[in-house]
Amino acid sequence: MSYKVLVVEDDVQIRSFICFALKAEGFEYITAGSATEALEKLSEKVDLLVLDLGLPDFDGKEVIRRIREWSHMPIIVVSARDREEEKIAALDTGADDYLTKPFSASELMARIRVACRHILLQPDQEARAVIEVRDLKINMDKRLVYRGGEEIHLTPMEYKLMSMLFRNIGKVITTGSIIGELWGSGYGSDTQALRALMAGLRRKIEINPAKPEYIKTEIGVGYRLLDE
Ligand code: CA
């Protein structure tokens, strides 16, 4: 099955680099050089979006906001390193993932492959009570987590965090959105409690908590449950 990707990027060189990588992997693609053009191109059927945040007409986040009114399609944001806060805002607006420029073709394709798996999983994943990631398994009905078939005893907060990660396999979840879901939005940006909770969770699920293989820290942004 071939997916069609919309590449939104005003920098001609980066745009052709992305398109070249997509073509080499057998993806179909169309391109847009501005936010307005991107929204116009979305009248065609598109499966996935690669989106630059710094666009000439208006901000890439506005494109995300508009798409999220009607679609769950995967959105991978590409942005420059000095726009870290924008990247976090983009994830909180509804982007699935991000890449920092400059990135390699293989990095981009790895992210796109993860996103494509989500396109396939999406319809039934929400209804699925049991989700597995390698050796880890969660049963949402029973609120139980297992590793290698053995039940892991989690505190209620650890379970909440674990289930949020499982619901977003392969995606980055920002620190702010985790704190918002676990403690409520009034908790602000106090990351201390989350770091402590994460350390406790890793001690229970990771073989070596100092070298996590399941929950990856995305420095300055958030966390990701790795699915491969
Ligand atoms: Ca740009």
PDB file of C-alpha atoms and ligand atoms in Angstrom:
ATOM      1  CA  MET A   1       0.000   0.000   0.000  1.00  0.00           C
ATOM      2  CA  SER A   2       1.369   3.371  -0.983  1.00  0.00           C
ATOM      3  CA  TYR A   3       0.784   6.471   1.116  1.00  0.00           C
ATOM      4  CA  LYS A   4       0.620  10.007  -0.126  1.00  0.00           C
ATOM      5  CA  VAL A   5       2.619  12.575   1.822  1.00  0.00           C
ATOM      6  CA  LEU A   6       2.106  16.325   1.697  1.00  0.00           C
ATOM      7  CA  VAL A   7       5.449  18.097   2.164  1.00  0.00           C
ATOM      8  CA  VAL A   8       5.014  21.674   3.407  1.00  0.00           C
ATOM      9  CA  GLU A   9       8.304  23.534   3.306  1.00  0.00           C
ATOM     10  CA  ASP A  10       9.263  26.902   1.833  1.00  0.00           C
ATOM     11  CA  ASP A  11      12.989  26.164   1.639  1.00  0.00           C
ATOM     12  CA  VAL A  12      13.422  24.701  -1.851  1.00  0.00           C
ATOM     13  CA  GLN A  13      16.559  22.729  -0.998  1.00  0.00           C
ATOM     14  CA  ILE A  14      15.105  21.069   2.088  1.00  0.00           C
ATOM     15  CA  ARG A  15      11.882  20.399   0.212  1.00  0.00           C
ATOM     16  CA  SER A  16      13.651  18.554  -2.606  1.00  0.00           C
ATOM     17  CA  PHE A  17      15.760  16.660  -0.060  1.00  0.00           C
ATOM     18  CA  ILE A  18      12.582  15.435   1.664  1.00  0.00           C
ATOM     19  CA  CYS A  19      10.908  14.573  -1.639  1.00  0.00           C
ATOM     20  CA  PHE A  20      13.969  12.677  -2.824  1.00  0.00           C
ATOM     21  CA  ALA A  21      13.954  10.594   0.372  1.00  0.00           C
ATOM     22  CA  LEU A  22      10.227   9.875   0.015  1.00  0.00           C
ATOM     23  CA  LYS A  23      10.579   8.881  -3.622  1.00  0.00           C
ATOM     24  CA  ALA A  24      13.451   6.506  -2.830  1.00  0.00           C
ATOM     25  CA  GLU A  25      11.160   4.687  -0.362  1.00  0.00           C
ATOM     26  CA  GLY A  26       8.281   4.485  -2.811  1.00  0.00           C
ATOM     27  CA  PHE A  27       6.023   7.138  -1.294  1.00  0.00           C
ATOM     28  CA  GLU A  28       3.811   9.368  -3.357  1.00  0.00           C
ATOM     29  CA  TYR A  29       4.036  13.018  -2.480  1.00  0.00           C
ATOM     30  CA  ILE A  30       2.750  16.479  -3.256  1.00  0.00           C
ATOM     31  CA  THR A  31       4.303  19.736  -2.056  1.00  0.00           C
ATOM     32  CA  ALA A  32       3.341  23.162  -0.791  1.00  0.00           C
ATOM     33  CA  GLY A  33       5.550  26.182  -0.144  1.00  0.00           C
ATOM     34  CA  SER A  34       3.215  28.060   2.172  1.00  0.00           C
ATOM     35  CA  ALA A  35       0.510  27.433   4.750  1.00  0.00           C
ATOM     36  CA  THR A  36      -2.205  28.676   2.410  1.00  0.00           C
ATOM     37  CA  GLU A  37      -1.043  26.363  -0.349  1.00  0.00           C
ATOM     38  CA  ALA A  38      -0.887  23.484   2.144  1.00  0.00           C
ATOM     39  CA  LEU A  39      -4.515  23.967   3.161  1.00  0.00           C
ATOM     40  CA  GLU A  40      -5.537  24.115  -0.509  1.00  0.00           C
ATOM     41  CA  LYS A  41      -3.643  20.915  -1.312  1.00  0.00           C
ATOM     42  CA  LEU A  42      -5.479  19.128   1.481  1.00  0.00           C
ATOM     43  CA  SER A  43      -8.557  18.960  -0.713  1.00  0.00           C
ATOM     44  CA  GLU A  44      -6.734  15.975  -2.263  1.00  0.00           C
ATOM     45  CA  LYS A  45      -6.552  12.784  -0.255  1.00  0.00           C
ATOM     46  CA  VAL A  46      -3.378  12.953   1.826  1.00  0.00           C
ATOM     47  CA  ASP A  47      -2.293  10.323   4.369  1.00  0.00           C
ATOM     48  CA  LEU A  48       0.499  12.113   6.177  1.00  0.00           C
ATOM     49  CA  LEU A  49       1.967  15.577   6.547  1.00  0.00           C
ATOM     50  CA  VAL A  50       5.592  16.691   6.854  1.00  0.00           C
ATOM     51  CA  LEU A  51       5.328  20.284   8.005  1.00  0.00           C
ATOM     52  CA  ASP A  52       7.833  23.091   8.421  1.00  0.00           C
ATOM     53  CA  LEU A  53       6.805  25.504  11.180  1.00  0.00           C
ATOM     54  CA  GLY A  54       8.418  28.656   9.796  1.00  0.00           C
ATOM     55  CA  LEU A  55       6.329  29.403   6.731  1.00  0.00           C
ATOM     56  CA  PRO A  56       6.171  32.701   4.818  1.00  0.00           C
ATOM     57  CA  ASP A  57       2.446  33.438   5.213  1.00  0.00           C
ATOM     58  CA  PHE A  58       1.417  32.096   8.603  1.00  0.00           C
ATOM     59  CA  ASP A  59       2.722  29.783  11.280  1.00  0.00           C
ATOM     60  CA  GLY A  60       2.769  26.023  10.735  1.00  0.00           C
ATOM     61  CA  LYS A  61       0.932  25.569  14.062  1.00  0.00           C
ATOM     62  CA  GLU A  62      -2.105  27.215  12.503  1.00  0.00           C
ATOM     63  CA  VAL A  63      -2.042  24.528   9.799  1.00  0.00           C
ATOM     64  CA  ILE A  64      -2.018  21.853  12.526  1.00  0.00           C
ATOM     65  CA  ARG A  65      -4.902  23.524  14.349  1.00  0.00           C
ATOM     66  CA  ARG A  66      -7.043  23.638  11.209  1.00  0.00           C
ATOM     67  CA  ILE A  67      -6.279  20.028  10.211  1.00  0.00           C
ATOM     68  CA  ARG A  68      -7.077  18.761  13.699  1.00  0.00           C
ATOM     69  CA  GLU A  69     -10.596  20.121  13.349  1.00  0.00           C
ATOM     70  CA  TRP A  70     -11.350  17.320  10.904  1.00  0.00           C
ATOM     71  CA  SER A  71      -8.479  14.817  10.703  1.00  0.00           C
ATOM     72  CA  HIS A  72      -6.223  12.577  12.800  1.00  0.00           C
ATOM     73  CA  MET A  73      -3.674  12.185   9.990  1.00  0.00           C
ATOM     74  CA  PRO A  74      -0.096  11.912  11.257  1.00  0.00           C
ATOM     75  CA  ILE A  75       1.735  15.250  11.244  1.00  0.00           C
ATOM     76  CA  ILE A  76       5.529  15.319  11.512  1.00  0.00           C
ATOM     77  CA  VAL A  77       6.907  18.757  12.211  1.00  0.00           C
ATOM     78  CA  VAL A  78      10.346  19.831  11.002  1.00  0.00           C
ATOM     79  CA  SER A  79      11.884  22.872  12.607  1.00  0.00           C
ATOM     80  CA  ALA A  80      15.140  24.612  13.405  1.00  0.00           C
ATOM     81  CA  ARG A  81      16.874  23.953  16.715  1.00  0.00           C
ATOM     82  CA  ASP A  82      16.471  27.519  17.990  1.00  0.00           C
ATOM     83  CA  ARG A  83      12.699  27.155  17.901  1.00  0.00           C
ATOM     84  CA  GLU A  84      12.439  24.576  20.699  1.00  0.00           C
ATOM     85  CA  GLU A  85       9.422  26.233  22.321  1.00  0.00           C
ATOM     86  CA  GLU A  86       7.580  26.332  19.017  1.00  0.00           C
ATOM     87  CA  LYS A  87       8.199  22.633  18.622  1.00  0.00           C
ATOM     88  CA  ILE A  88       6.639  21.898  22.005  1.00  0.00           C
ATOM     89  CA  ALA A  89       3.692  24.135  21.158  1.00  0.00           C
ATOM     90  CA  ALA A  90       3.297  22.265  17.859  1.00  0.00           C
ATOM     91  CA  LEU A  91       3.170  18.907  19.659  1.00  0.00           C
ATOM     92  CA  ASP A  92       0.629  20.285  22.110  1.00  0.00           C
ATOM     93  CA  THR A  93      -1.420  21.615  19.195  1.00  0.00           C
ATOM     94  CA  GLY A  94      -1.663  18.104  17.766  1.00  0.00           C
ATOM     95  CA  ALA A  95       1.508  17.255  15.838  1.00  0.00           C
ATOM     96  CA  ASP A  96       2.604  13.625  16.276  1.00  0.00           C
ATOM     97  CA  ASP A  97       6.325  14.017  16.040  1.00  0.00           C
ATOM     98  CA  TYR A  98       9.117  16.417  15.238  1.00  0.00           C
ATOM     99  CA  LEU A  99      12.513  16.473  13.591  1.00  0.00           C
ATOM    100  CA  THR A 100      15.158  19.079  14.228  1.00  0.00           C
ATOM    101  CA  LYS A 101      16.951  20.514  11.209  1.00  0.00           C
ATOM    102  CA  PRO A 102      19.331  19.354   9.903  1.00  0.00           C
ATOM    103  CA  PHE A 103      18.135  15.746   9.873  1.00  0.00           C
ATOM    104  CA  SER A 104      19.155  12.731   7.802  1.00  0.00           C
ATOM    105  CA  ALA A 105      16.987  10.964   5.262  1.00  0.00           C
ATOM    106  CA  SER A 106      17.111   7.798   7.368  1.00  0.00           C
ATOM    107  CA  GLU A 107      15.879   9.677  10.476  1.00  0.00           C
ATOM    108  CA  LEU A 108      13.001  11.131   8.503  1.00  0.00           C
ATOM    109  CA  MET A 109      12.052   7.761   7.043  1.00  0.00           C
ATOM    110  CA  ALA A 110      12.176   6.086  10.467  1.00  0.00           C
ATOM    111  CA  ARG A 111       9.667   8.657  11.805  1.00  0.00           C
ATOM    112  CA  ILE A 112       7.481   8.262   8.742  1.00  0.00           C
ATOM    113  CA  ARG A 113       7.438   4.481   9.131  1.00  0.00           C
ATOM    114  CA  VAL A 114       6.243   4.847  12.738  1.00  0.00           C
ATOM    115  CA  ALA A 115       3.561   7.281  11.594  1.00  0.00           C
ATOM    116  CA  CYS A 116       2.428   4.880   8.856  1.00  0.00           C
ATOM    117  CA  ARG A 117       1.985   2.099  11.386  1.00  0.00           C
ATOM    118  CA  HIS A 118      -0.331   4.436  13.258  1.00  0.00           C
ATOM    119  CA  ILE A 119      -2.434   4.962  10.132  1.00  0.00           C
ATOM    120  CA  LEU A 120      -2.901   1.190   9.986  1.00  0.00           C
ATOM    121  CA  LEU A 121      -3.512   0.747  13.711  1.00  0.00           C
ATOM    122  CA  GLN A 122      -5.749   3.730  14.295  1.00  0.00           C
ATOM    123  CA  PRO A 123      -9.214   2.325  13.568  1.00  0.00           C
ATOM    124  CA  ASP A 124      -9.043  -0.550  16.023  1.00  0.00           C
ATOM    125  CA  GLN A 125      -6.392   0.708  18.412  1.00  0.00           C
ATOM    126  CA  GLU A 126      -8.778   2.960  20.263  1.00  0.00           C
ATOM    127  CA  ALA A 127     -11.126   0.072  20.825  1.00  0.00           C
ATOM    128  CA  ARG A 128      -8.363  -2.287  21.850  1.00  0.00           C
ATOM    129  CA  ALA A 129      -8.057  -2.869  25.567  1.00  0.00           C
ATOM    130  CA  VAL A 130      -4.794  -4.788  25.324  1.00  0.00           C
ATOM    131  CA  ILE A 131      -1.748  -3.171  23.734  1.00  0.00           C
ATOM    132  CA  GLU A 132       1.702  -4.723  23.488  1.00  0.00           C
ATOM    133  CA  VAL A 133       5.094  -3.148  22.909  1.00  0.00           C
ATOM    134  CA  ARG A 134       7.798  -5.767  22.635  1.00  0.00           C
ATOM    135  CA  ASP A 135       7.923  -7.356  26.118  1.00  0.00           C
ATOM    136  CA  LEU A 136       5.498  -4.898  27.711  1.00  0.00           C
ATOM    137  CA  LYS A 137       1.748  -5.341  27.765  1.00  0.00           C
ATOM    138  CA  ILE A 138      -1.051  -3.228  29.167  1.00  0.00           C
ATOM    139  CA  ASN A 139      -4.600  -4.348  29.824  1.00  0.00           C
ATOM    140  CA  MET A 140      -6.688  -1.175  30.011  1.00  0.00           C
ATOM    141  CA  ASP A 141      -9.830  -2.985  31.176  1.00  0.00           C
ATOM    142  CA  LYS A 142      -8.096  -4.535  34.152  1.00  0.00           C
ATOM    143  CA  ARG A 143      -5.631  -1.651  34.580  1.00  0.00           C
ATOM    144  CA  LEU A 144      -2.710  -4.091  34.657  1.00  0.00           C
ATOM    145  CA  VAL A 145       0.759  -3.904  33.146  1.00  0.00           C
ATOM    146  CA  TYR A 146       2.983  -6.902  32.405  1.00  0.00           C
ATOM    147  CA  ARG A 147       6.566  -7.392  31.372  1.00  0.00           C
ATOM    148  CA  GLY A 148       7.506 -10.754  29.867  1.00  0.00           C
ATOM    149  CA  GLY A 149       4.176 -12.146  31.099  1.00  0.00           C
ATOM    150  CA  GLU A 150       4.762 -11.100  34.720  1.00  0.00           C
ATOM    151  CA  GLU A 151       2.533  -8.507  36.289  1.00  0.00           C
ATOM    152  CA  ILE A 152       4.281  -5.298  37.330  1.00  0.00           C
ATOM    153  CA  HIS A 153       2.833  -3.564  40.370  1.00  0.00           C
ATOM    154  CA  LEU A 154       2.377   0.110  39.607  1.00  0.00           C
ATOM    155  CA  THR A 155       1.030   2.906  41.779  1.00  0.00           C
ATOM    156  CA  PRO A 156      -2.119   4.607  40.430  1.00  0.00           C
ATOM    157  CA  MET A 157      -0.050   7.566  39.167  1.00  0.00           C
ATOM    158  CA  GLU A 158       2.510   5.294  37.529  1.00  0.00           C
ATOM    159  CA  TYR A 159      -0.329   3.446  35.845  1.00  0.00           C
ATOM    160  CA  LYS A 160      -1.811   6.714  34.557  1.00  0.00           C
ATOM    161  CA  LEU A 161       1.532   7.697  33.102  1.00  0.00           C
ATOM    162  CA  MET A 162       2.069   4.242  31.597  1.00  0.00           C
ATOM    163  CA  SER A 163      -1.354   4.181  29.966  1.00  0.00           C
ATOM    164  CA  MET A 164      -0.802   7.652  28.485  1.00  0.00           C
ATOM    165  CA  LEU A 165       2.468   6.422  26.957  1.00  0.00           C
ATOM    166  CA  PHE A 166       0.774   3.295  25.592  1.00  0.00           C
ATOM    167  CA  ARG A 167      -1.987   5.373  24.030  1.00  0.00           C
ATOM    168  CA  ASN A 168       0.709   7.307  22.168  1.00  0.00           C
ATOM    169  CA  ILE A 169       3.172   4.593  21.166  1.00  0.00           C
ATOM    170  CA  GLY A 170       6.048   5.948  19.139  1.00  0.00           C
ATOM    171  CA  LYS A 171       4.924   9.547  19.553  1.00  0.00           C
ATOM    172  CA  VAL A 172       6.504  12.277  21.635  1.00  0.00           C
ATOM    173  CA  ILE A 173       4.320  13.446  24.504  1.00  0.00           C
ATOM    174  CA  THR A 174       5.324  16.812  25.891  1.00  0.00           C
ATOM    175  CA  THR A 175       6.100  17.273  29.565  1.00  0.00           C
ATOM    176  CA  GLY A 176       3.347  19.900  29.744  1.00  0.00           C
ATOM    177  CA  SER A 177       0.653  17.615  28.385  1.00  0.00           C
ATOM    178  CA  ILE A 178       1.656  14.781  30.754  1.00  0.00           C
ATOM    179  CA  ILE A 179       1.541  17.119  33.753  1.00  0.00           C
ATOM    180  CA  GLY A 180      -1.808  18.450  32.535  1.00  0.00           C
ATOM    181  CA  GLU A 181      -3.313  14.970  32.273  1.00  0.00           C
ATOM    182  CA  LEU A 182      -1.857  13.577  35.490  1.00  0.00           C
ATOM    183  CA  TRP A 183      -2.085  16.507  37.869  1.00  0.00           C
ATOM    184  CA  GLY A 184      -4.357  18.958  36.063  1.00  0.00           C
ATOM    185  CA  SER A 185      -3.489  22.123  34.204  1.00  0.00           C
ATOM    186  CA  GLY A 186      -3.245  24.182  37.397  1.00  0.00           C
ATOM    187  CA  TYR A 187      -0.047  22.324  38.195  1.00  0.00           C
ATOM    188  CA  GLY A 188       1.828  24.534  35.751  1.00  0.00           C
ATOM    189  CA  SER A 189       5.240  23.499  34.559  1.00  0.00           C
ATOM    190  CA  ASP A 190       6.579  21.867  37.709  1.00  0.00           C
ATOM    191  CA  THR A 191       8.545  19.008  36.184  1.00  0.00           C
ATOM    192  CA  GLN A 192      10.070  17.767  39.447  1.00  0.00           C
ATOM    193  CA  ALA A 193       7.157  15.496  40.348  1.00  0.00           C
ATOM    194  CA  LEU A 194       7.032  14.080  36.832  1.00  0.00           C
ATOM    195  CA  ARG A 195      10.757  13.343  36.858  1.00  0.00           C
ATOM    196  CA  ALA A 196      10.394  11.494  40.166  1.00  0.00           C
ATOM    197  CA  LEU A 197       7.395   9.552  38.895  1.00  0.00           C
ATOM    198  CA  MET A 198       9.214   8.661  35.675  1.00  0.00           C
ATOM    199  CA  ALA A 199      12.274   7.466  37.609  1.00  0.00           C
ATOM    200  CA  GLY A 200      10.049   5.175  39.694  1.00  0.00           C
ATOM    201  CA  LEU A 201       8.270   3.821  36.639  1.00  0.00           C
ATOM    202  CA  ARG A 202      11.541   3.159  34.834  1.00  0.00           C
ATOM    203  CA  ARG A 203      12.879   1.228  37.823  1.00  0.00           C
ATOM    204  CA  LYS A 204       9.907  -1.087  37.452  1.00  0.00           C
ATOM    205  CA  ILE A 205       9.748  -1.546  33.685  1.00  0.00           C
ATOM    206  CA  GLU A 206      13.256  -1.002  32.348  1.00  0.00           C
ATOM    207  CA  ILE A 207      15.893  -3.726  32.575  1.00  0.00           C
ATOM    208  CA  ASN A 208      18.509  -1.020  33.127  1.00  0.00           C
ATOM    209  CA  PRO A 209      16.790   2.232  34.250  1.00  0.00           C
ATOM    210  CA  ALA A 210      19.998   4.168  33.511  1.00  0.00           C
ATOM    211  CA  LYS A 211      19.772   3.062  29.868  1.00  0.00           C
ATOM    212  CA  PRO A 212      16.034   3.022  29.167  1.00  0.00           C
ATOM    213  CA  GLU A 213      14.962   0.888  26.221  1.00  0.00           C
ATOM    214  CA  TYR A 214      11.246   1.561  26.489  1.00  0.00           C
ATOM    215  CA  ILE A 215      10.711   5.140  27.605  1.00  0.00           C
ATOM    216  CA  LYS A 216      13.028   7.559  25.854  1.00  0.00           C
ATOM    217  CA  THR A 217      13.606  11.077  27.136  1.00  0.00           C
ATOM    218  CA  GLU A 218      13.289  13.709  24.436  1.00  0.00           C
ATOM    219  CA  ILE A 219      15.498  16.324  26.053  1.00  0.00           C
ATOM    220  CA  GLY A 220      13.724  19.615  26.647  1.00  0.00           C
ATOM    221  CA  VAL A 221      10.501  18.302  25.095  1.00  0.00           C
ATOM    222  CA  GLY A 222       9.051  15.211  26.748  1.00  0.00           C
ATOM    223  CA  TYR A 223       8.975  11.423  26.525  1.00  0.00           C
ATOM    224  CA  ARG A 224       8.335   8.710  23.975  1.00  0.00           C
ATOM    225  CA  LEU A 225       7.449   5.017  24.329  1.00  0.00           C
ATOM    226  CA  LEU A 226       9.627   3.333  21.721  1.00  0.00           C
ATOM    227  CA  ASP A 227       7.899   0.649  19.703  1.00  0.00           C
ATOM    228  CA  GLU A 228      10.976  -0.884  18.091  1.00  0.00           C
TER     229      GLU A 228
HETATM  230 CA    CA B   1      10.837  27.636   6.671  1.00  0.00          CA
END
